[in-house]
Coordinates of C-alpha atoms in Angstrom, one line a residue:
M1 CA 169.3 182.3 120.0
K2 CA 165.9 184.1 119.6
I3 CA 164.7 185.8 116.4
A4 CA 161.7 188.1 116.3
L5 CA 159.6 189.0 113.3
P6 CA 156.8 191.6 113.1
I7 CA 153.6 190.0 111.8
A8 CA 150.4 191.2 110.2
G9 CA 147.8 188.6 109.4
D10 CA 150.1 185.5 108.9
Q11 CA 152.9 187.3 107.0
L12 CA 155.9 189.5 107.7
C13 CA 154.7 193.0 108.3
M14 CA 156.6 195.4 106.1
H15 CA 156.9 198.0 108.9
F16 CA 157.6 196.7 112.4
G17 CA 155.7 199.5 114.1
H18 CA 152.4 198.6 112.3
C19 CA 152.4 194.9 113.2
E20 CA 149.7 193.0 115.0
R21 CA 152.1 190.7 116.9
F22 CA 155.6 189.6 117.0
D23 CA 156.6 186.0 116.4
F24 CA 159.6 184.8 118.4
F25 CA 161.6 181.8 117.2
D26 CA 164.1 180.0 119.4
V27 CA 166.6 178.6 117.0
N28 CA 169.8 176.6 117.1
P29 CA 172.2 178.5 114.8
E30 CA 174.5 175.5 114.5
T31 CA 171.9 173.0 113.3
K32 CA 169.8 175.8 111.6
E33 CA 166.7 174.4 113.3
I34 CA 163.7 176.2 114.7
L35 CA 163.2 174.8 118.2
K36 CA 160.2 176.8 119.4
K37 CA 157.8 179.5 118.2
E38 CA 155.9 181.9 120.4
S39 CA 153.7 184.9 119.6
F40 CA 153.5 188.1 121.5
T41 CA 150.8 190.8 121.1
P42 CA 152.5 194.1 122.0
P43 CA 150.9 197.2 123.5
P44 CA 150.1 200.0 121.1
H45 CA 153.2 201.3 119.3
E46 CA 155.1 204.2 121.0
P47 CA 158.5 205.4 119.9
G48 CA 161.2 203.4 121.7
L49 CA 158.9 200.9 123.3
Y50 CA 159.3 197.9 120.9
P51 CA 163.2 197.8 121.0
R52 CA 163.1 197.7 124.8
L53 CA 160.3 195.1 125.0
L54 CA 161.9 192.8 122.4
G55 CA 165.3 193.1 124.1
E56 CA 163.7 192.2 127.5
K57 CA 162.0 189.2 125.9
G58 CA 165.4 187.9 124.7
A59 CA 165.4 188.7 121.0
K60 CA 168.9 188.9 119.6
I61 CA 167.8 189.5 116.0
I62 CA 164.7 191.2 114.4
I63 CA 164.0 190.6 110.8
A64 CA 161.8 193.3 109.3
G65 CA 160.7 194.7 105.9
G66 CA 161.3 198.3 107.1
M67 CA 162.4 200.3 110.0
G68 CA 163.5 203.9 110.6
P69 CA 167.1 204.7 111.5
R70 CA 166.2 205.8 115.1
A71 CA 164.4 202.5 115.8
Q72 CA 167.4 200.6 114.4
E73 CA 169.7 202.5 116.7
L74 CA 167.4 201.8 119.7
F75 CA 167.3 198.1 118.9
N76 CA 171.1 198.0 118.6
Q77 CA 171.4 199.8 122.0
N78 CA 169.1 197.0 123.5
G79 CA 171.4 194.3 122.1
V80 CA 169.1 193.4 119.2
N81 CA 170.7 193.1 115.7
V82 CA 168.4 194.4 112.9
V83 CA 168.0 192.8 109.4
I84 CA 166.1 195.2 107.1
G85 CA 164.6 194.7 103.7
A86 CA 163.0 191.2 104.1
N87 CA 160.0 190.6 102.1
S88 CA 156.8 188.6 102.8
A89 CA 157.2 187.1 99.3
S90 CA 160.0 184.9 100.9
G91 CA 157.2 182.8 102.4
S92 CA 155.8 182.2 105.9
P93 CA 157.5 183.6 109.0
E94 CA 159.0 180.1 109.5
D95 CA 160.4 180.1 105.9
I96 CA 162.0 183.5 106.4
V97 CA 163.7 182.3 109.6
R98 CA 164.9 179.2 107.8
L99 CA 166.3 181.2 104.9
F100 CA 168.0 183.6 107.3
L101 CA 169.6 180.7 109.2
A102 CA 170.8 179.1 106.0
G103 CA 172.3 182.5 104.9
N104 CA 169.9 182.6 101.9
L105 CA 167.5 185.4 103.0
E106 CA 167.4 188.0 100.2
T107 CA 166.9 191.5 101.4
G108 CA 166.0 194.6 99.4
D109 CA 165.3 198.2 100.2
N110 CA 164.2 199.4 103.6
A111 CA 160.4 199.7 103.3
C112 CA 160.4 202.6 105.8
D113 CA 161.3 206.1 105.1
H114 CA 161.2 207.7 108.6

């Protein structure tokens, strides 16, 4: 399974459309292990582009701090499940993925209002 996170600097970006890159994690959901990490620098953000690109790159889950309802709908249409309300205070991108796999990722409010 592949999980994607929007990244700014070395932390989770609170709004996926403002990220510098996406980190992709190939994970084994049974053993809860990260198998591989890759980074992808996307083209400039355009409405509807990232859901299609991430779906084409094999992402099954995106973990984000915030995302508008239309983007969530487009991700779902592209076969990508969305986890909203993650926080960079949870640690590094790897820490966030490990918390998610363990069922311990705490999420809060959607950091996006559009």
